[in-house]
PDB file of N, CA and C in Angstrom:
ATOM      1  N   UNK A   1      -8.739  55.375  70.301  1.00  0.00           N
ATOM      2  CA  UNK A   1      -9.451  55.307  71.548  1.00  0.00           C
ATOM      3  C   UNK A   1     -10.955  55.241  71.315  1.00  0.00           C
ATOM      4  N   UNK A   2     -11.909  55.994  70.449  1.00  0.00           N
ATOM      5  CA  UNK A   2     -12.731  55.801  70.384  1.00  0.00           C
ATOM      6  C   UNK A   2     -13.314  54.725  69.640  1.00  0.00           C
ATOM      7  N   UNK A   3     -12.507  54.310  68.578  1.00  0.00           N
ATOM      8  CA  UNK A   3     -12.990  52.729  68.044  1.00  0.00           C
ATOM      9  C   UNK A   3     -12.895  51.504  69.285  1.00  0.00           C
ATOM     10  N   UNK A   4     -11.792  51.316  70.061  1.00  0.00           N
ATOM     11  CA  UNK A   4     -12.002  50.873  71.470  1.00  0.00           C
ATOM     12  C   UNK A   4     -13.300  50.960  72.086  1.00  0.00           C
ATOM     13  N   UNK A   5     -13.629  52.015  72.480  1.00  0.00           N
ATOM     14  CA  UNK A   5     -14.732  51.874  73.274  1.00  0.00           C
ATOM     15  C   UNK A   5     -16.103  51.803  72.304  1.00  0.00           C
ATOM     16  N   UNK A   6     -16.025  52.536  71.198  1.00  0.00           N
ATOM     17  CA  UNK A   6     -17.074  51.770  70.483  1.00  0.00           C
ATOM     18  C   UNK A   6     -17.500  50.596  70.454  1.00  0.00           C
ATOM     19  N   UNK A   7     -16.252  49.913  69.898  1.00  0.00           N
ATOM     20  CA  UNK A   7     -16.366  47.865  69.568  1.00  0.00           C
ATOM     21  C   UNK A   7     -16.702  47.494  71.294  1.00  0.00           C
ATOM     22  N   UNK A   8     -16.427  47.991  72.250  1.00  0.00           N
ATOM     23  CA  UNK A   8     -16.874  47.693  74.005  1.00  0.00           C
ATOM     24  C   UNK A   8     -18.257  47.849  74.147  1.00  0.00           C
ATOM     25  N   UNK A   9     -18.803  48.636  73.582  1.00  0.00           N
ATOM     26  CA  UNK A   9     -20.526  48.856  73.785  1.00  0.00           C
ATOM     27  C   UNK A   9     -21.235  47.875  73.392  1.00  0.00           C
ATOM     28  N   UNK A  10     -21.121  47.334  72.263  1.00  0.00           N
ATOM     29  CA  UNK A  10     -21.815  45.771  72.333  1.00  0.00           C
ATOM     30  C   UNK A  10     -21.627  44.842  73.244  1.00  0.00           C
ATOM     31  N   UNK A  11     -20.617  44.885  73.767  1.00  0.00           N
ATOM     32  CA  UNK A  11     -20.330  43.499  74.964  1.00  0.00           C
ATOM     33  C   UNK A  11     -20.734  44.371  76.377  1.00  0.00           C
ATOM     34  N   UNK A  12     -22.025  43.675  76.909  1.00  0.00           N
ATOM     35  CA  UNK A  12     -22.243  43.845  77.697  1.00  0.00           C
ATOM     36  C   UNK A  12     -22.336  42.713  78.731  1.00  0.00           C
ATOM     37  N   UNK A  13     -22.105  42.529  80.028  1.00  0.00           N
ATOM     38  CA  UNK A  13     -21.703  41.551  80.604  1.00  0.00           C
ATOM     39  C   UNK A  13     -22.406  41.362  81.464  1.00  0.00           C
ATOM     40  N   UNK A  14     -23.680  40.473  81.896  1.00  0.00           N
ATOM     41  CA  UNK A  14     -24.004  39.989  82.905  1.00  0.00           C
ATOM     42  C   UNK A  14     -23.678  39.179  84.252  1.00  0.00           C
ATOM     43  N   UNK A  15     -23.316  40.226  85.406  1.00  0.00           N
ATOM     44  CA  UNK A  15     -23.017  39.739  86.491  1.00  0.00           C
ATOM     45  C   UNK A  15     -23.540  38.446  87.304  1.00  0.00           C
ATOM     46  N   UNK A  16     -22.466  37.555  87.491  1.00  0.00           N
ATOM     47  CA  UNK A  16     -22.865  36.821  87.778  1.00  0.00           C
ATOM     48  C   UNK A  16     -22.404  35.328  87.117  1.00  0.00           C
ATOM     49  N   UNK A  17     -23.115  35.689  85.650  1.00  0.00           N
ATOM     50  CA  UNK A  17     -22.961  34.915  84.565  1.00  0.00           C
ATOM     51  C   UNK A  17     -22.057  34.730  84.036  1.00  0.00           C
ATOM     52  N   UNK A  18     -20.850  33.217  84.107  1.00  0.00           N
ATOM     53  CA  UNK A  18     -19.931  33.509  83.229  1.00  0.00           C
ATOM     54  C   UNK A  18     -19.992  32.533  82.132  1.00  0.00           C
ATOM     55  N   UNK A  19     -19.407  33.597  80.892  1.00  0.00           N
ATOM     56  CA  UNK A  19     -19.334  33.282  79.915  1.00  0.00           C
ATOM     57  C   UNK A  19     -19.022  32.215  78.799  1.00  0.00           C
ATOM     58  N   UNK A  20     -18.995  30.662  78.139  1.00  0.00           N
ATOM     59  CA  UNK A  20     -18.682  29.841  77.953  1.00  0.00           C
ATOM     60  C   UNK A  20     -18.433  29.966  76.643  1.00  0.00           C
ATOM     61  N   UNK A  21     -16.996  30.117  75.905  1.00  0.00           N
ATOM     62  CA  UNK A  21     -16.428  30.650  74.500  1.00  0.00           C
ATOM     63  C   UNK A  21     -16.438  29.482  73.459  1.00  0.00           C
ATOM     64  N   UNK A  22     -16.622  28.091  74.433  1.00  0.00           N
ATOM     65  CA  UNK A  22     -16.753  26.622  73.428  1.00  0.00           C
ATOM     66  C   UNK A  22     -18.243  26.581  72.601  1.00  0.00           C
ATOM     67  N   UNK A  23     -19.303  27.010  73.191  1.00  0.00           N
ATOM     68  CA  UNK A  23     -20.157  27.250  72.543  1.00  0.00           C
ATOM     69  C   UNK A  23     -21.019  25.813  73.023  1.00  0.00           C
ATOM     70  N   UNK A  24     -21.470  24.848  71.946  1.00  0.00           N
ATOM     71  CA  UNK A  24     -22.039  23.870  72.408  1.00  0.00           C
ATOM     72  C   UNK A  24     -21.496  22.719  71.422  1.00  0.00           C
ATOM     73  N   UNK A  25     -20.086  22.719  71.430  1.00  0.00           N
ATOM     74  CA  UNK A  25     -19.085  21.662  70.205  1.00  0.00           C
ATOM     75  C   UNK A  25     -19.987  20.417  70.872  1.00  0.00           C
ATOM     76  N   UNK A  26     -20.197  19.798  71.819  1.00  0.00           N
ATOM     77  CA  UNK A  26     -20.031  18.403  71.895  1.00  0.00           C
ATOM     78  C   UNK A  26     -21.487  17.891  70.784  1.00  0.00           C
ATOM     79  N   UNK A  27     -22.365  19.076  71.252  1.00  0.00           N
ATOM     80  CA  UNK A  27     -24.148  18.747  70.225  1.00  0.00           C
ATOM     81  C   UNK A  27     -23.762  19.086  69.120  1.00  0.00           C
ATOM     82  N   UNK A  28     -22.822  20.270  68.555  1.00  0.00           N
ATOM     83  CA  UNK A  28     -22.678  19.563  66.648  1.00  0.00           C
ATOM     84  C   UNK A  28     -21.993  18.568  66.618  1.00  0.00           C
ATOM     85  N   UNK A  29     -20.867  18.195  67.729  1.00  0.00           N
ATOM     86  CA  UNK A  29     -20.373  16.889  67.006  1.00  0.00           C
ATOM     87  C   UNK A  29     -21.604  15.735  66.813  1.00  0.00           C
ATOM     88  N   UNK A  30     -22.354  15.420  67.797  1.00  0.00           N
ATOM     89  CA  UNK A  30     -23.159  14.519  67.636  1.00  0.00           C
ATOM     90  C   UNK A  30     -24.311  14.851  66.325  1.00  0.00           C
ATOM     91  N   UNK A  31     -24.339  15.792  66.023  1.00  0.00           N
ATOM     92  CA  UNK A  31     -25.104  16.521  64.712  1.00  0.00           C
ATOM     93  C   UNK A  31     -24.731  15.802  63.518  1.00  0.00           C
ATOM     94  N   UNK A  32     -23.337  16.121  63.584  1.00  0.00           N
ATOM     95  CA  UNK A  32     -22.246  15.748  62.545  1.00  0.00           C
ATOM     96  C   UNK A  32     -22.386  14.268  62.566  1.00  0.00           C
ATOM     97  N   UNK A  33     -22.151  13.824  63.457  1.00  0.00           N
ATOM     98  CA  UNK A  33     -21.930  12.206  63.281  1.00  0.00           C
ATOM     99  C   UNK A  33     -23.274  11.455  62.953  1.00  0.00           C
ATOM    100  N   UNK A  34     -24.203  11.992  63.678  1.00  0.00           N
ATOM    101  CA  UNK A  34     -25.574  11.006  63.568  1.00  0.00           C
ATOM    102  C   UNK A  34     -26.237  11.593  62.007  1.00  0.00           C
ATOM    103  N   UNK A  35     -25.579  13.086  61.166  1.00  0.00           N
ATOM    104  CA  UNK A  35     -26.158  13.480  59.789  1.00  0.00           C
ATOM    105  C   UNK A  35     -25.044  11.931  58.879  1.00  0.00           C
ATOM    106  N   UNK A  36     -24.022  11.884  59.062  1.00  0.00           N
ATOM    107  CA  UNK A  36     -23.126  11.435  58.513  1.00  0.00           C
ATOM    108  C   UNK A  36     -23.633   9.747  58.875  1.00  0.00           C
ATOM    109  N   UNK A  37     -24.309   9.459  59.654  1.00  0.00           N
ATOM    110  CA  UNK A  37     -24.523   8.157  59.853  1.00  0.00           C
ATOM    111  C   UNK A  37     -25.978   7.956  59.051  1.00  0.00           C
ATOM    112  N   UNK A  38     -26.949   8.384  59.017  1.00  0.00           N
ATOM    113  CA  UNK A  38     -28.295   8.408  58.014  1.00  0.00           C
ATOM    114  C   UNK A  38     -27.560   8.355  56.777  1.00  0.00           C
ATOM    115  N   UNK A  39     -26.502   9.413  56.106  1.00  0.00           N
ATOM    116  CA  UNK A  39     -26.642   9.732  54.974  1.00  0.00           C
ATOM    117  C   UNK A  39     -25.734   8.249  54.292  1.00  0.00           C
ATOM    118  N   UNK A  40     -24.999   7.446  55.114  1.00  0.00           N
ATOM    119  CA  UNK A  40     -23.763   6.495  55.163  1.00  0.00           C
ATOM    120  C   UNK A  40     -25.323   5.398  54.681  1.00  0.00           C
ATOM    121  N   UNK A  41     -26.342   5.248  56.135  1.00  0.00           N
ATOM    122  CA  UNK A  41     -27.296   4.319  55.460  1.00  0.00           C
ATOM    123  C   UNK A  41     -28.243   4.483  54.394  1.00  0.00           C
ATOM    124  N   UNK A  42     -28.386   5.344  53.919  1.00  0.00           N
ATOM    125  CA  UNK A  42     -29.509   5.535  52.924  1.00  0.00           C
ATOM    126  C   UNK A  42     -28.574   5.221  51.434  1.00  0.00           C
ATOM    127  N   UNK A  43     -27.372   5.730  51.617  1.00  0.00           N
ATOM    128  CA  UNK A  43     -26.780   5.725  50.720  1.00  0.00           C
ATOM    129  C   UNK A  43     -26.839   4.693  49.577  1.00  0.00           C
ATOM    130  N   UNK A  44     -26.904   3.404  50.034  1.00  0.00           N
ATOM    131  CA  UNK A  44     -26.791   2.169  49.167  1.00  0.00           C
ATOM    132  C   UNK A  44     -28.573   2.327  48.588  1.00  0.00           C
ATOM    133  N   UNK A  45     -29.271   3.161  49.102  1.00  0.00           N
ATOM    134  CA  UNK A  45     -30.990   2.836  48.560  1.00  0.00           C
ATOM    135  C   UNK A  45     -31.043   4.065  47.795  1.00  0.00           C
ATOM    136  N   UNK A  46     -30.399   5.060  48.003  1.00  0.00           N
ATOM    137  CA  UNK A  46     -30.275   6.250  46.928  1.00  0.00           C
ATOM    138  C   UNK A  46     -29.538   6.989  45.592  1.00  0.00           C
ATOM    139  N   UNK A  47     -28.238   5.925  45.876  1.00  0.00           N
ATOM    140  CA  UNK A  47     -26.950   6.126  45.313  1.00  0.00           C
ATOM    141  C   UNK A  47     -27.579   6.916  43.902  1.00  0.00           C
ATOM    142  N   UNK A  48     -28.560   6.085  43.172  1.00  0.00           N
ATOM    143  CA  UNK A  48     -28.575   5.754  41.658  1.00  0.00           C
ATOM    144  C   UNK A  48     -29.357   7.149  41.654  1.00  0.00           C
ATOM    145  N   UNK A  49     -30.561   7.530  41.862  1.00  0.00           N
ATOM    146  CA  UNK A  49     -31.413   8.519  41.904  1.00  0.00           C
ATOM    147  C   UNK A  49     -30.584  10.074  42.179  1.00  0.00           C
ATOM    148  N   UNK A  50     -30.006   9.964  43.248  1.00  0.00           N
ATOM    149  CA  UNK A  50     -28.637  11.002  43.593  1.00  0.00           C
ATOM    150  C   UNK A  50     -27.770  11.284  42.255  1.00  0.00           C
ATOM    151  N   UNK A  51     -27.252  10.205  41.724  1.00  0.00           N
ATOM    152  CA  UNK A  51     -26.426  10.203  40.662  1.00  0.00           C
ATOM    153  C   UNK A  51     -26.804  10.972  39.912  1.00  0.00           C
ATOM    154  N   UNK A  52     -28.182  10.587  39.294  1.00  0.00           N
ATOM    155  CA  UNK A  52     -29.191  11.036  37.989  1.00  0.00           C
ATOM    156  C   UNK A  52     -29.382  12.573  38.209  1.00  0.00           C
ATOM    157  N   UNK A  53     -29.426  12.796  39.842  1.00  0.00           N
ATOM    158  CA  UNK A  53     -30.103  14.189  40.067  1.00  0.00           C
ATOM    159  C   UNK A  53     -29.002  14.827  39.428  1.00  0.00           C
ATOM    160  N   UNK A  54     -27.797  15.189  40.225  1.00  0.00           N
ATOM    161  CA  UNK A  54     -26.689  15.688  39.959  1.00  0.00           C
ATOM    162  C   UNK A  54     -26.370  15.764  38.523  1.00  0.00           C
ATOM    163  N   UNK A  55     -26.004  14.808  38.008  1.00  0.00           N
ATOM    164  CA  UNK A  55     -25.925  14.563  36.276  1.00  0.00           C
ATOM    165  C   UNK A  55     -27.243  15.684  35.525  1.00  0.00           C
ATOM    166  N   UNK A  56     -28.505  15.911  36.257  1.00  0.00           N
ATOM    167  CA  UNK A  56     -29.307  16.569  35.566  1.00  0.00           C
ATOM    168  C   UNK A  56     -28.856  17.436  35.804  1.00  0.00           C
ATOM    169  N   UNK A  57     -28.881  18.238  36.764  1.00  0.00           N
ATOM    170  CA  UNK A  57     -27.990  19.513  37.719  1.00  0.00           C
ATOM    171  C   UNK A  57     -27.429  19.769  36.388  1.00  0.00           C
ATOM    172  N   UNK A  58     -25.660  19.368  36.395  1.00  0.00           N
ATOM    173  CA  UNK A  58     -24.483  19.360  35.774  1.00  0.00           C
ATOM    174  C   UNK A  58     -24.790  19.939  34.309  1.00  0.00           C
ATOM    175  N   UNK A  59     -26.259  19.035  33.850  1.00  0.00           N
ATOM    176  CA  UNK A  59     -26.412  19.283  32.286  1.00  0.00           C
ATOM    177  C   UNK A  59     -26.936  20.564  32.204  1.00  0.00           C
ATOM    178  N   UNK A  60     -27.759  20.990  33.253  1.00  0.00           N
ATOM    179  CA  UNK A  60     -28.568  22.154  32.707  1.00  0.00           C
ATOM    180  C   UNK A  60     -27.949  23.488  32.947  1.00  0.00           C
ATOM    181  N   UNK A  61     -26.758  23.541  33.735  1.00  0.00           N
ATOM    182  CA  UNK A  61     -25.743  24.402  33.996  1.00  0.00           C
ATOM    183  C   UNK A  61     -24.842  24.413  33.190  1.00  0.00           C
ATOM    184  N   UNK A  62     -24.543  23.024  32.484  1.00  0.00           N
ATOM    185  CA  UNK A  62     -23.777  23.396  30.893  1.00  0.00           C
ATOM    186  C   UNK A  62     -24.158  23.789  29.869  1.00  0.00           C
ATOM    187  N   UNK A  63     -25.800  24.059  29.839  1.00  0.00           N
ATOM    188  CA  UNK A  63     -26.153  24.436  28.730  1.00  0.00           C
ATOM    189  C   UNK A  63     -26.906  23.430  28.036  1.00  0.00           C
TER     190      UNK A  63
END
């Protein structure tokens, strides 16, 4: 009983106001799609440089 009403004291509820549990999905999807659409075009002008980075990455973490 008292862990109940403990975990209840944070939620406090403004009258009036109701609550929306989706959050704001439709603006990350468009987040998602328009990050995924830059990274789709740059791709062919970066590929090689990206490559090299990573490969340096890879080496200096192997030792």
């Amino acid at each position: 009983m008292l862990l109940l009403h403990l975990t209840s004291l944070g939620r406090v509820e403004v009258p009036g106001r109701q609550r929306d549990e989706r959050g704001d999905v439709p603006g990350w999807v468009m987040v998602t799609v328009m990050s995924a659409a830059v990274v789709a075009a740059l791709l062919p002008f970066i590929q090689d440089e990206l490559r090299d980075m990573l490969g340096a990455a890879f080496d200096m973490v192997r030792g």
